[in-house]
Coordinates of C-alpha atoms in Angstrom, one line a residue:
X8 CA -10.8 39.8 2.1
X9 CA -11.1 36.1 2.8
X10 CA -14.8 34.9 2.8
X11 CA -14.9 31.2 1.6
X12 CA -12.2 29.7 3.8
X13 CA -12.6 29.9 7.6
X14 CA -9.9 32.1 9.2
X15 CA -8.7 29.3 11.5
X16 CA -8.1 27.0 8.5
X17 CA -6.4 29.7 6.6
X18 CA -4.2 30.6 9.6
X19 CA -3.1 26.9 9.7
X20 CA -1.2 27.5 6.4
X21 CA 1.2 29.8 8.3
X22 CA 1.3 28.6 11.9
X23 CA 0.4 25.4 13.6
X24 CA -3.1 25.5 15.0
X25 CA -3.7 21.9 15.9
X26 CA -3.2 22.3 19.7
X27 CA -4.5 24.1 22.7
X28 CA -1.2 25.9 23.1
X29 CA 0.8 27.5 20.3
X30 CA 4.5 26.9 20.9
X31 CA 7.2 29.2 19.5
X32 CA 8.8 26.2 17.7
X33 CA 5.6 25.9 15.6
X34 CA 5.7 29.6 14.6
X35 CA 9.2 29.9 13.3
X36 CA 9.5 32.4 10.4
X37 CA 11.6 32.2 7.3
X38 CA 11.0 34.1 4.0
X39 CA 10.8 30.9 2.0
X40 CA 8.4 29.2 4.4
X41 CA 6.2 32.4 4.4
X42 CA 6.1 32.6 0.6
X43 CA 5.2 28.9 0.4
X44 CA 2.4 29.5 2.8
X45 CA 1.0 32.3 0.6
X46 CA 1.1 30.0 -2.4
X47 CA -0.6 27.2 -0.6
X48 CA -3.5 29.4 0.5
X49 CA -3.8 30.7 -3.1
X50 CA -3.8 27.2 -4.5
X51 CA -6.6 26.3 -2.0
X52 CA -8.7 29.1 -3.4
X53 CA -7.9 28.1 -7.0
X54 CA -9.1 24.6 -6.3
X55 CA -12.5 25.8 -5.3
X56 CA -13.0 27.9 -8.4
X57 CA -11.5 31.3 -7.6
X58 CA -9.1 31.3 -10.6
X59 CA -8.2 35.0 -10.2
X60 CA -7.5 34.9 -6.5
X61 CA -4.4 36.6 -5.2
X62 CA -2.8 36.3 -1.7
X63 CA -0.1 38.6 -0.6
X64 CA 1.5 40.2 2.5
X65 CA -0.1 43.6 3.0
X66 CA 2.7 44.6 5.2
X67 CA 5.4 42.8 7.2
X68 CA 7.1 44.1 10.3
X69 CA 10.3 42.3 11.6
X70 CA 12.0 43.1 14.8
X71 CA 15.6 41.9 14.3
X72 CA 16.3 42.4 18.1
X73 CA 13.5 40.1 19.4
X74 CA 12.9 38.0 16.3
X75 CA 9.1 38.9 16.4
X76 CA 7.4 39.1 12.9
X77 CA 4.0 40.7 12.5
X78 CA 2.1 40.5 9.2
X79 CA -1.3 40.9 7.6
X80 CA -2.5 38.8 4.7
X81 CA -4.4 40.5 1.9
X82 CA -6.7 38.2 0.0
X83 CA -8.5 39.2 -3.2
X84 CA -10.8 36.3 -4.1
X85 CA -12.3 37.6 -7.3
X86 CA -15.3 35.9 -8.9
X87 CA -15.8 32.1 -8.7
X88 CA -15.6 30.2 -12.0
X89 CA -18.0 27.5 -13.0
X90 CA -18.1 25.1 -15.9
X91 CA -21.4 25.8 -17.7
X92 CA -20.9 23.5 -20.7
X93 CA -18.3 21.3 -22.4
X94 CA -18.5 20.6 -26.1
X95 CA -16.7 17.3 -26.8
X96 CA -15.3 16.9 -30.3
X97 CA -13.7 13.5 -31.1
X98 CA -11.4 13.0 -34.1
X99 CA -9.9 9.6 -35.1
X100 CA -6.8 8.9 -37.1
X101 CA -6.8 10.3 -40.7
X102 CA -10.1 12.2 -40.2
X103 CA -10.3 15.9 -41.2
X104 CA -13.3 16.7 -39.1
X105 CA -14.7 15.5 -35.7
X106 CA -16.5 12.2 -36.0
X107 CA -18.4 12.6 -32.8
X108 CA -19.7 15.9 -31.2
X109 CA -21.7 16.1 -28.0
X110 CA -22.3 18.6 -25.2
X111 CA -22.7 18.1 -21.4
X112 CA -23.4 20.5 -18.6
X113 CA -21.2 19.8 -15.5
X114 CA -21.9 22.8 -13.4
X115 CA -18.8 22.2 -11.4
X116 CA -16.4 24.8 -10.0
X117 CA -13.6 25.3 -12.5
X118 CA -9.9 24.8 -11.8
X119 CA -6.8 23.4 -13.5
X120 CA -7.3 20.3 -11.3
X121 CA -10.8 19.9 -12.6
X122 CA -9.6 20.2 -16.2
X123 CA -6.9 17.6 -15.6
X124 CA -9.4 15.1 -14.1
X125 CA -11.8 15.7 -16.9
X126 CA -9.2 15.1 -19.6
X127 CA -7.9 12.0 -17.8
X128 CA -11.4 10.5 -17.6
X129 CA -11.8 10.9 -21.4
X130 CA -8.3 9.4 -22.1
X131 CA -9.2 6.4 -19.9
X132 CA -12.2 5.6 -22.0
X133 CA -10.2 5.6 -25.2
X134 CA -7.3 3.7 -23.7
X135 CA -9.7 0.8 -23.1
X136 CA -10.5 0.8 -26.9
X137 CA -6.9 0.5 -28.0
X138 CA -6.0 4.2 -28.5
X139 CA -2.9 4.7 -26.2
X140 CA -2.0 8.1 -27.7
X141 CA -5.2 9.8 -27.1
X142 CA -4.8 13.5 -26.3
X143 CA -7.3 16.1 -25.0
X144 CA -7.0 19.8 -25.4
X145 CA -9.4 22.0 -23.5
X146 CA -10.2 25.5 -24.9
X147 CA -12.5 28.3 -23.6
X148 CA -15.3 29.1 -26.0
X149 CA -17.1 31.8 -24.0
X150 CA -17.0 33.6 -20.6
X151 CA -20.3 34.8 -19.1
X152 CA -19.6 37.1 -16.1
X153 CA -22.4 37.0 -13.5
X154 CA -22.6 38.6 -10.1
X155 CA -19.6 37.2 -8.1
X156 CA -19.1 34.3 -10.6
X157 CA -18.1 33.6 -14.2
X158 CA -19.7 30.8 -16.3
X159 CA -17.4 29.1 -18.8
X160 CA -18.3 27.3 -22.0
X161 CA -15.5 25.0 -22.9
X162 CA -14.5 22.8 -25.8
X163 CA -12.6 19.5 -25.4
X164 CA -10.8 18.5 -28.6
X165 CA -10.0 14.7 -28.6
X166 CA -7.4 13.2 -31.0
X167 CA -7.4 9.5 -30.5
X168 CA -4.2 8.8 -32.6
X169 CA -3.6 5.3 -34.2
X170 CA -5.3 2.0 -33.2
X171 CA -2.5 -0.1 -31.5
X172 CA -2.1 -3.7 -30.5
X173 CA 0.4 -5.4 -28.1
X174 CA 3.6 -6.8 -29.5
X175 CA 6.1 -8.6 -27.2
X176 CA 6.0 -8.2 -23.4
X177 CA 9.5 -8.2 -21.9
X178 CA 11.2 -7.7 -18.6
X179 CA 14.6 -6.4 -17.5
X180 CA 16.4 -6.4 -14.2
X181 CA 14.9 -9.6 -12.8
X182 CA 18.1 -11.4 -11.8
X183 CA 16.4 -13.9 -9.4
X184 CA 12.7 -13.7 -10.1
X185 CA 11.6 -16.2 -12.7
X186 CA 10.0 -14.8 -15.9
X187 CA 6.9 -17.0 -15.8
X188 CA 6.1 -15.5 -12.4
X189 CA 6.2 -12.0 -13.9
X190 CA 4.2 -12.9 -17.0
X191 CA 1.3 -14.2 -15.0
X192 CA 0.9 -10.7 -13.4
X193 CA 0.4 -8.9 -16.7
X194 CA -3.3 -8.9 -17.8
X195 CA -2.3 -8.4 -21.5
X196 CA -1.1 -10.8 -24.2
X197 CA 0.4 -10.5 -27.6
X198 CA -2.1 -9.4 -30.2
X199 CA -4.6 -7.8 -27.8
X200 CA -5.7 -4.2 -27.9
X201 CA -3.1 -2.0 -26.1
X202 CA -5.0 -0.9 -23.1
X203 CA -2.8 1.4 -21.1
X204 CA -5.0 0.9 -18.0
X205 CA -4.3 -2.8 -18.1
X206 CA -0.6 -2.2 -18.8
X207 CA -0.4 0.0 -15.7
X208 CA -2.4 -2.6 -13.8
X209 CA 0.3 -5.1 -14.6
X210 CA 2.9 -2.7 -13.2
X211 CA 0.9 -2.4 -10.0
X212 CA 0.6 -6.2 -9.6
X213 CA 4.4 -6.6 -10.1
X214 CA 5.0 -3.9 -7.4
X215 CA 2.6 -5.7 -5.1
X216 CA 4.7 -8.8 -5.1
X217 CA 7.0 -7.0 -2.6
X218 CA 10.3 -8.1 -4.2
X219 CA 11.1 -5.0 -6.3
X220 CA 12.2 -1.5 -5.2
X221 CA 10.8 0.0 -8.4
X222 CA 8.8 -1.1 -11.5
X223 CA 8.8 1.1 -14.5
X224 CA 7.0 0.6 -17.9
X225 CA 8.0 1.8 -21.3
X226 CA 6.7 1.3 -24.8
X227 CA 8.7 0.4 -27.9
X228 CA 7.3 1.0 -31.4
X229 CA 7.3 -1.9 -33.8
X230 CA 5.2 -0.3 -36.4
X231 CA 2.4 2.3 -36.5
X232 CA -0.1 -0.1 -35.0
X233 CA 2.1 -2.4 -32.8
X234 CA 4.1 -1.7 -29.7
X235 CA 6.1 -3.8 -27.3
X236 CA 5.8 -3.5 -23.6
X237 CA 8.9 -3.5 -21.5
X238 CA 8.8 -3.6 -17.7
X239 CA 12.0 -2.3 -16.0
X240 CA 12.5 -4.0 -12.6
X241 CA 14.9 -3.1 -9.7
X242 CA 15.0 -6.0 -7.3
X243 CA 14.9 -5.2 -3.6
X244 CA 17.0 -6.7 -0.7
X245 CA 16.1 -10.4 -0.3
X246 CA 16.6 -10.5 3.4
X247 CA 15.7 -7.9 6.0
X248 CA 16.3 -8.0 9.8
X249 CA 14.2 -5.7 12.0
X250 CA 14.3 -5.1 15.7
X251 CA 11.0 -5.0 17.6
X252 CA 10.2 -2.9 20.6
X253 CA 7.1 -2.2 22.7
X254 CA 5.9 -1.5 26.2
X255 CA 2.8 -2.4 28.1
X256 CA 1.8 -1.9 31.7
X257 CA 1.3 -5.7 32.2
X258 CA 4.0 -7.3 30.1
X259 CA 6.4 -4.3 30.7
X260 CA 9.3 -4.1 28.2
X261 CA 8.8 -6.1 25.1
X262 CA 11.5 -6.7 22.4
X263 CA 12.3 -9.1 19.6
X264 CA 13.6 -9.6 16.1
X265 CA 11.8 -10.1 12.8
X266 CA 13.5 -11.8 9.9
X267 CA 12.0 -11.4 6.4
X268 CA 13.1 -13.2 3.3
X269 CA 11.7 -12.2 -0.1
X270 CA 11.6 -13.9 -3.5
X271 CA 12.1 -17.4 -2.1
X272 CA 13.0 -19.8 -4.9
X273 CA 12.7 -17.0 -7.4
X274 CA 8.9 -17.4 -7.2
X275 CA 8.2 -14.1 -5.3
X276 CA 7.2 -16.1 -2.2
X277 CA 7.8 -14.5 1.2
X278 CA 8.6 -16.0 4.6
X279 CA 8.8 -14.2 7.9
X280 CA 10.0 -15.3 11.4
X281 CA 9.2 -13.2 14.4
X282 CA 10.6 -13.9 17.9
X283 CA 9.3 -11.8 20.8
X284 CA 10.2 -11.8 24.5
X285 CA 8.7 -9.8 27.4
X286 CA 8.7 -10.1 31.1
X287 CA 5.5 -12.1 31.0
X288 CA 5.6 -14.0 27.6
X289 CA 7.7 -15.6 24.9
X290 CA 6.4 -16.1 21.4
X291 CA 7.5 -17.3 18.0
X292 CA 5.5 -16.8 14.8
X293 CA 6.3 -18.1 11.3
X294 CA 4.5 -17.1 8.1
X295 CA 5.1 -18.3 4.5
X296 CA 3.1 -16.5 1.8
X297 CA 2.5 -17.4 -1.8
X298 CA 1.1 -14.1 -3.3
X299 CA -1.8 -14.2 -5.8
X300 CA -1.7 -18.0 -5.7
X301 CA -5.3 -18.4 -6.7
X302 CA -5.7 -15.2 -8.8
X303 CA -5.4 -11.5 -8.3
X304 CA -5.5 -10.4 -4.6
X305 CA -5.8 -14.0 -3.3
X306 CA -2.8 -15.1 -1.3
X307 CA -2.1 -18.6 0.1
X308 CA -0.3 -18.7 3.4
X309 CA 1.1 -21.2 5.8
X310 CA 1.7 -20.3 9.5
X311 CA 3.1 -21.7 12.7
X312 CA 3.2 -20.2 16.1
X313 CA 4.1 -20.8 19.7
X314 CA 3.2 -18.8 22.9
X315 CA 4.0 -19.1 26.5
X316 CA 2.4 -16.3 28.5
X317 CA 1.8 -15.8 32.2
X318 CA -1.7 -14.5 32.5
X319 CA -3.2 -12.9 35.6
X320 CA -4.6 -16.2 36.8
X321 CA -2.9 -19.0 34.8
X322 CA -0.1 -19.9 32.5
X323 CA -1.1 -19.9 28.9
X324 CA 0.6 -22.4 26.5
X325 CA -0.3 -22.5 22.8
X326 CA 1.5 -23.9 19.8
X327 CA 0.4 -25.1 16.4
X328 CA -0.1 -24.0 12.8
X329 CA -2.2 -24.2 9.7
X330 CA -2.8 -22.9 6.2
X331 CA -5.4 -20.6 4.6
X332 CA -6.3 -18.0 2.0
X333 CA -6.3 -14.3 2.2
X334 CA -8.2 -11.9 -0.2
X335 CA -8.3 -8.2 -0.4
X336 CA -11.5 -6.7 -1.7
X337 CA -10.3 -3.5 -3.1
X338 CA -13.7 -1.9 -3.9
X339 CA -14.7 -2.1 -0.3
X340 CA -11.3 -1.8 1.3
X341 CA -11.7 -5.1 3.2
X342 CA -9.3 -7.9 4.0
X343 CA -10.7 -11.4 4.6
X344 CA -8.9 -14.6 5.5
X345 CA -10.0 -18.2 6.0
X346 CA -7.7 -20.8 7.4
X347 CA -7.5 -24.2 9.0
X348 CA -5.6 -24.2 12.3
X349 CA -4.5 -26.9 14.6
X350 CA -3.3 -26.0 18.1
X351 CA -2.4 -27.5 21.4
X352 CA -4.0 -25.3 24.1
X353 CA -2.9 -25.7 27.7
X354 CA -3.8 -23.7 30.8
X355 CA -1.7 -24.5 33.8
X356 CA -2.3 -23.1 37.3
X357 CA -5.9 -22.0 36.7
X358 CA -8.9 -22.6 39.0
X359 CA -9.3 -26.3 39.3
X360 CA -13.0 -26.1 40.2
X361 CA -13.7 -24.8 36.7
X362 CA -11.8 -27.6 34.9
X363 CA -14.7 -30.0 35.7
X364 CA -16.6 -28.1 33.0
X365 CA -13.8 -26.7 30.9
X366 CA -11.0 -28.5 29.0
X367 CA -7.6 -27.7 30.5
X368 CA -5.4 -29.3 27.9
X369 CA -6.8 -29.8 24.4
X370 CA -5.8 -30.4 20.8
X371 CA -8.0 -28.0 18.7
X372 CA -8.6 -28.3 15.0
X373 CA -10.7 -25.3 13.8
X374 CA -11.7 -23.2 10.8
X375 CA -11.0 -19.5 11.6
X376 CA -12.3 -16.6 9.6
X377 CA -11.0 -13.0 10.0
X378 CA -12.6 -9.9 8.4
X379 CA -11.1 -6.5 8.6
X380 CA -12.8 -3.4 7.1
X381 CA -10.7 -0.3 7.8
X382 CA -11.8 3.2 6.8
X383 CA -9.7 5.2 9.3
X384 CA -7.6 8.1 8.1
X385 CA -4.5 6.9 10.0
X386 CA -4.0 3.5 11.8
X387 CA -1.5 5.0 14.3
X388 CA -3.4 8.2 15.0
X389 CA -7.0 7.8 13.9
X390 CA -8.9 11.1 13.9
X391 CA -11.6 10.3 11.4
X392 CA -13.3 7.2 10.1
X393 CA -14.1 3.7 11.5
X394 CA -12.8 0.1 11.6
X395 CA -14.8 -3.1 11.8
X396 CA -13.1 -6.4 12.7
X397 CA -14.6 -9.8 13.1
X398 CA -13.2 -13.2 14.0
X399 CA -15.2 -16.5 13.9
X400 CA -13.6 -19.8 15.1
X401 CA -15.4 -23.1 14.7
X402 CA -13.7 -26.2 16.3
X403 CA -15.1 -29.6 15.6
X404 CA -14.1 -33.3 16.0
X405 CA -14.6 -33.5 12.2
X406 CA -11.5 -31.2 11.9
X407 CA -9.3 -33.5 14.0
X408 CA -10.2 -31.6 17.2
X409 CA -10.5 -33.0 20.7
X410 CA -13.2 -30.5 21.5
X411 CA -16.2 -28.8 19.9
X412 CA -17.0 -25.1 20.3
X413 CA -18.0 -22.0 18.4
X414 CA -16.3 -18.6 19.2
X415 CA -17.2 -15.1 17.9
X416 CA -15.3 -11.9 18.5
X417 CA -16.4 -8.6 17.0
X418 CA -15.1 -5.0 17.4
X419 CA -15.9 -1.6 16.1
X420 CA -14.1 1.7 16.5
X421 CA -15.3 5.1 15.4
X422 CA -13.3 8.4 15.4
X423 CA -14.6 11.9 14.6
X424 CA -13.2 15.4 14.9
X425 CA -14.9 17.9 17.2
X426 CA -12.5 20.7 16.1
X427 CA -9.1 20.9 14.5
X428 CA -7.5 20.0 17.9
X429 CA -10.3 18.0 19.6
X430 CA -11.5 14.4 18.7
X431 CA -13.9 11.9 20.1
X432 CA -13.2 8.2 19.9
X433 CA -15.7 5.3 20.4
X434 CA -15.0 1.6 20.8
X435 CA -17.4 -1.3 21.0
X436 CA -16.5 -5.0 21.2
X437 CA -18.5 -8.2 21.8
X438 CA -17.6 -11.8 22.2
X439 CA -19.2 -15.1 23.0
X440 CA -18.2 -18.7 23.0
X441 CA -20.6 -21.7 22.9
X442 CA -20.5 -25.5 22.8
X443 CA -23.7 -26.0 20.8
X444 CA -24.4 -29.7 20.2
X445 CA -21.7 -30.7 22.6
X446 CA -20.7 -30.7 26.3
X447 CA -19.5 -27.7 28.3
X448 CA -16.4 -29.6 29.0
X449 CA -15.4 -29.1 25.4
X450 CA -14.6 -25.5 26.0
X451 CA -10.9 -24.9 26.5
X452 CA -10.0 -22.5 29.3
X453 CA -7.8 -20.6 26.9
X454 CA -10.7 -19.7 24.7
X455 CA -12.7 -17.9 27.4
X456 CA -12.6 -14.1 27.5
X457 CA -10.4 -12.1 29.9
X458 CA -11.1 -8.3 29.4
X459 CA -9.1 -5.6 31.2
X460 CA -5.9 -3.8 30.5
X461 CA -4.5 -0.8 28.7
X462 CA -6.5 -1.6 25.6
X463 CA -9.7 -2.6 27.3
X464 CA -11.0 -1.5 30.7
X465 CA -8.2 0.7 31.9
X466 CA -8.9 0.5 35.7
X467 CA -7.6 -3.1 35.6
X468 CA -4.5 -5.0 34.7
X469 CA -4.5 -7.3 31.6
X470 CA -7.3 -9.9 32.0
X471 CA -8.3 -8.7 35.5
X472 CA -11.8 -7.3 34.5
X473 CA -13.2 -10.9 34.2
X474 CA -15.5 -13.1 36.3
X475 CA -14.3 -14.5 39.5
X476 CA -15.3 -17.7 41.3
X477 CA -16.4 -18.0 44.9
X478 CA -12.7 -18.1 46.0
X479 CA -12.0 -14.9 44.2
X480 CA -10.0 -16.5 41.4
X481 CA -10.4 -15.1 37.8
X482 CA -12.1 -17.7 35.7
X483 CA -12.9 -15.8 32.5
X484 CA -16.2 -15.2 30.7
X485 CA -18.2 -17.0 28.0
X486 CA -19.7 -13.8 26.8
X487 CA -18.8 -10.1 27.2
X488 CA -19.9 -6.7 25.9
X489 CA -17.4 -3.8 26.2
X490 CA -17.6 -0.1 25.4
X491 CA -15.0 2.7 25.4
X492 CA -15.5 6.5 25.0
X493 CA -12.5 8.7 24.9
X494 CA -12.1 12.5 24.4
X495 CA -8.8 13.8 23.1
X496 CA -7.6 17.4 23.4
X497 CA -4.5 18.4 21.5
X498 CA -2.2 20.4 23.6
X499 CA 0.6 20.8 21.1
X500 CA 1.3 19.0 17.8
X501 CA 3.1 16.3 19.8
X502 CA 1.1 16.0 23.0
X503 CA -2.6 15.3 23.7
X504 CA -4.7 15.1 26.9
X505 CA -7.3 12.3 27.0
X506 CA -10.3 11.6 29.3
X507 CA -12.1 8.3 29.0
X508 CA -14.8 6.0 30.4
X509 CA -14.5 2.3 29.9
X510 CA -17.1 -0.4 30.8
X511 CA -17.5 -4.1 30.4
X512 CA -20.4 -6.4 31.0
X513 CA -19.7 -10.2 31.2
X514 CA -21.2 -13.5 32.2
X515 CA -19.3 -16.5 33.4
X516 CA -21.8 -18.8 31.6
X517 CA -23.4 -18.2 28.2
X518 CA -26.9 -18.9 29.6
X519 CA -26.7 -15.4 31.2
X520 CA -26.1 -13.7 27.8
X521 CA -25.2 -10.9 27.2
X522 CA -24.0 -10.3 30.8
X523 CA -25.0 -10.5 34.4
X524 CA -22.3 -8.3 35.9
X525 CA -20.7 -5.0 34.8
X526 CA -17.5 -3.1 35.7
X527 CA -16.7 0.6 34.9
X528 CA -13.7 2.7 35.1
X529 CA -13.0 6.4 34.3
X530 CA -9.7 8.3 34.0
X531 CA -7.4 10.3 32.0
X532 CA -3.9 10.6 30.7
X533 CA -1.4 12.1 28.3
X534 CA -0.2 10.9 24.9
X535 CA 3.0 11.7 23.2
X536 CA 3.1 11.2 19.4
X537 CA 6.0 9.3 18.0
X538 CA 6.7 7.8 14.6
X539 CA 5.8 4.3 15.9
X540 CA 2.5 5.3 17.6
X541 CA 1.4 7.2 20.7
X542 CA 3.2 6.7 24.0
X543 CA 0.5 6.7 26.6
X544 CA 0.6 7.4 30.4
X545 CA -3.0 6.8 31.7
X546 CA -4.7 6.2 35.0
X547 CA -8.0 4.4 35.3
X548 CA -10.1 4.7 38.4
X549 CA -12.6 1.9 39.1
X550 CA -16.1 3.1 39.8
X551 CA -17.6 -0.1 41.1
X552 CA -14.7 -2.5 42.1
X553 CA -15.4 -5.9 43.6
X554 CA -13.8 -6.9 46.9
X555 CA -10.5 -8.1 45.4
X556 CA -10.3 -5.6 42.6
X557 CA -7.8 -2.7 42.6
X558 CA -8.9 0.9 43.3
X559 CA -7.4 1.8 40.0
X560 CA -4.4 1.1 37.7
X561 CA -1.7 3.2 36.1
X562 CA -0.8 2.2 32.6
X563 CA 2.3 3.1 30.6
X564 CA 2.0 1.7 27.1
X565 CA 2.6 2.2 23.3
X566 CA -0.1 2.2 20.7
X567 CA -3.7 3.4 20.3
X568 CA -6.0 1.6 22.7
X569 CA -8.8 0.6 20.2

C-alpha cells in the first residue's frame, strides 16, 4: 500500500540498505527496534501530508530455532492533506475582538510540523515588536475532501500579550569570566523592547565564546511591562590536553599533543599549542585568539609556527608568525581570514642549478588571505555538496620581505550520490606563483608547487609528481592544474570500494602557463569508516611515467583525499 515513498527508502527504516552487501549484524531484530521503525515510516508519511496514514505489521513469523524473522508491512496512506487557506486573527492586550484580520493561501502539504513552523514564524514577527508572550492557536475551520486529498481551511488566533521592555541583564555562574566581557555579547540594553530573538542571539554569542559548557536564559517579572534577563552559565574546563594521531604513506606514523587553554585572563581568550612529530617532519604551532574582538563573528588572532620536514628532494625549514583577522559570514557559510605573516624559509639539499633563479634562504613578509566556503553534508565523509577554498599570498619588500612574489592556490571539490550506496567525487585544484615587477630570483624554492601523494596524484609519493631538471632531480612547478575523479561503492556501512583517476599538468616556469607536461594515474582501494575519518588503502598505477618515476605507489593513509 505504499505509493509515495520508494520501497528501497522505506526498507531502510527497518534494515541497513547503504551497502552492496547486507550483513546479518545490520538486520538484527528486536520488538522495540521494529516498533520504532514502524513509527518512523509513519512519521515520514505524516510529514508529507498523509495525516491519516497507518503503518503496521500485516503478519510476523519468527523462528526461535534459527532466529529468522519474516514480516510484511501494511501501509494505508489515506488522502493527502493540503492547507487551502489560513485566516489570521490578531488580538492585542485588552482587546475584545481581533484588531487585524487577513487571509493567505499557502497550498502546502499539511502536517503538525508545518503547523509548528507557521506558528513560530508568526511569533518571531511579534517578538521583534516587543511582545514576548505571543501565542498562536491553529484551528480547523473546514475540510473539503477531494479525490485522494483533503483541503483544509484554517484559522490562526494570535494573542500578543503585554508590551514588554528590558529591565536588568544579569549573569550567574561566571566564576572566572569578567562580567563586562559577557555584557558586550548581549545585543539588548535596559529600557529596550524585549525582543526574544535578540535575547536568544545573546545566548548564542555567549555559547560561541567556547568557555561555557552550557548557557541558559530565564526571564524575571519586575512588573507587567518590564522583565529582567538572567543568563545562567556553567563554565567549562579551562585546560584540555589532546593526543593526536595520523598516518600517511609518506610521513608514516604521525603523533603529537595539543594543549588548549580557555578563558585566558578571564577575557574569554583562547590559546592553543600543537606539537607534532612523524618520521619525516617535526612541527610546532601556536595560536592565540581574541574572539569577536572587532564585532560579532570577527576574531583577532596571533600565530607562530615552526616546521622541519624532509621532502622528496630537499629539507624544508620554515619558522615565523604573524597576526590577522578572521570573519565568519553566516549567511553564505563562508570563513575568511586576512593576516600578516613573517617567515624564514630555507630549502637545504635541493637542486643547486635552480638556486641561480630561485631564492634558497629568505625572510618573507607577506599578506595572506584564506577563503573557505563549505557546503558539504559531512567534512569526514562527504557524500553530497561542495567546498571551495582559496589562498592568496602577496610578499613584498614593503612588508619587510627579502623577496617579492605573488602566489595563488585554489581548490574545488564536489560530491554527489548516484544511489544510496554509490557516490561520485570530483576534485579540481590550480596554483600559480609569479614574480611580477621583480626578478625570478625572488621566488623562494619552498613556495614552488610539489604535487603528488595520497591526497593528490596517487601513483606518486608526496611531492613526486612535479617537474624534474635535466639531472632528474625534482625542482617543483611555478604553475599546476590538477583533477581527481573518484567513484565510491559502499560494500557495507563500514567499508567502501573506490576507483579513481588522478591527473596533473604542470610547468616548471610560469611562461608555459597553465602547463607543458602532464602525468596521470589510475587505481583503486578500500576505505574503512572510523570516527576520526576514513582509513584508506589505495594503489595508484602511473599511466605515463617518466624515466625515473615509479610504476605505481601503494598508499595507506587516514582522511578523505580531497
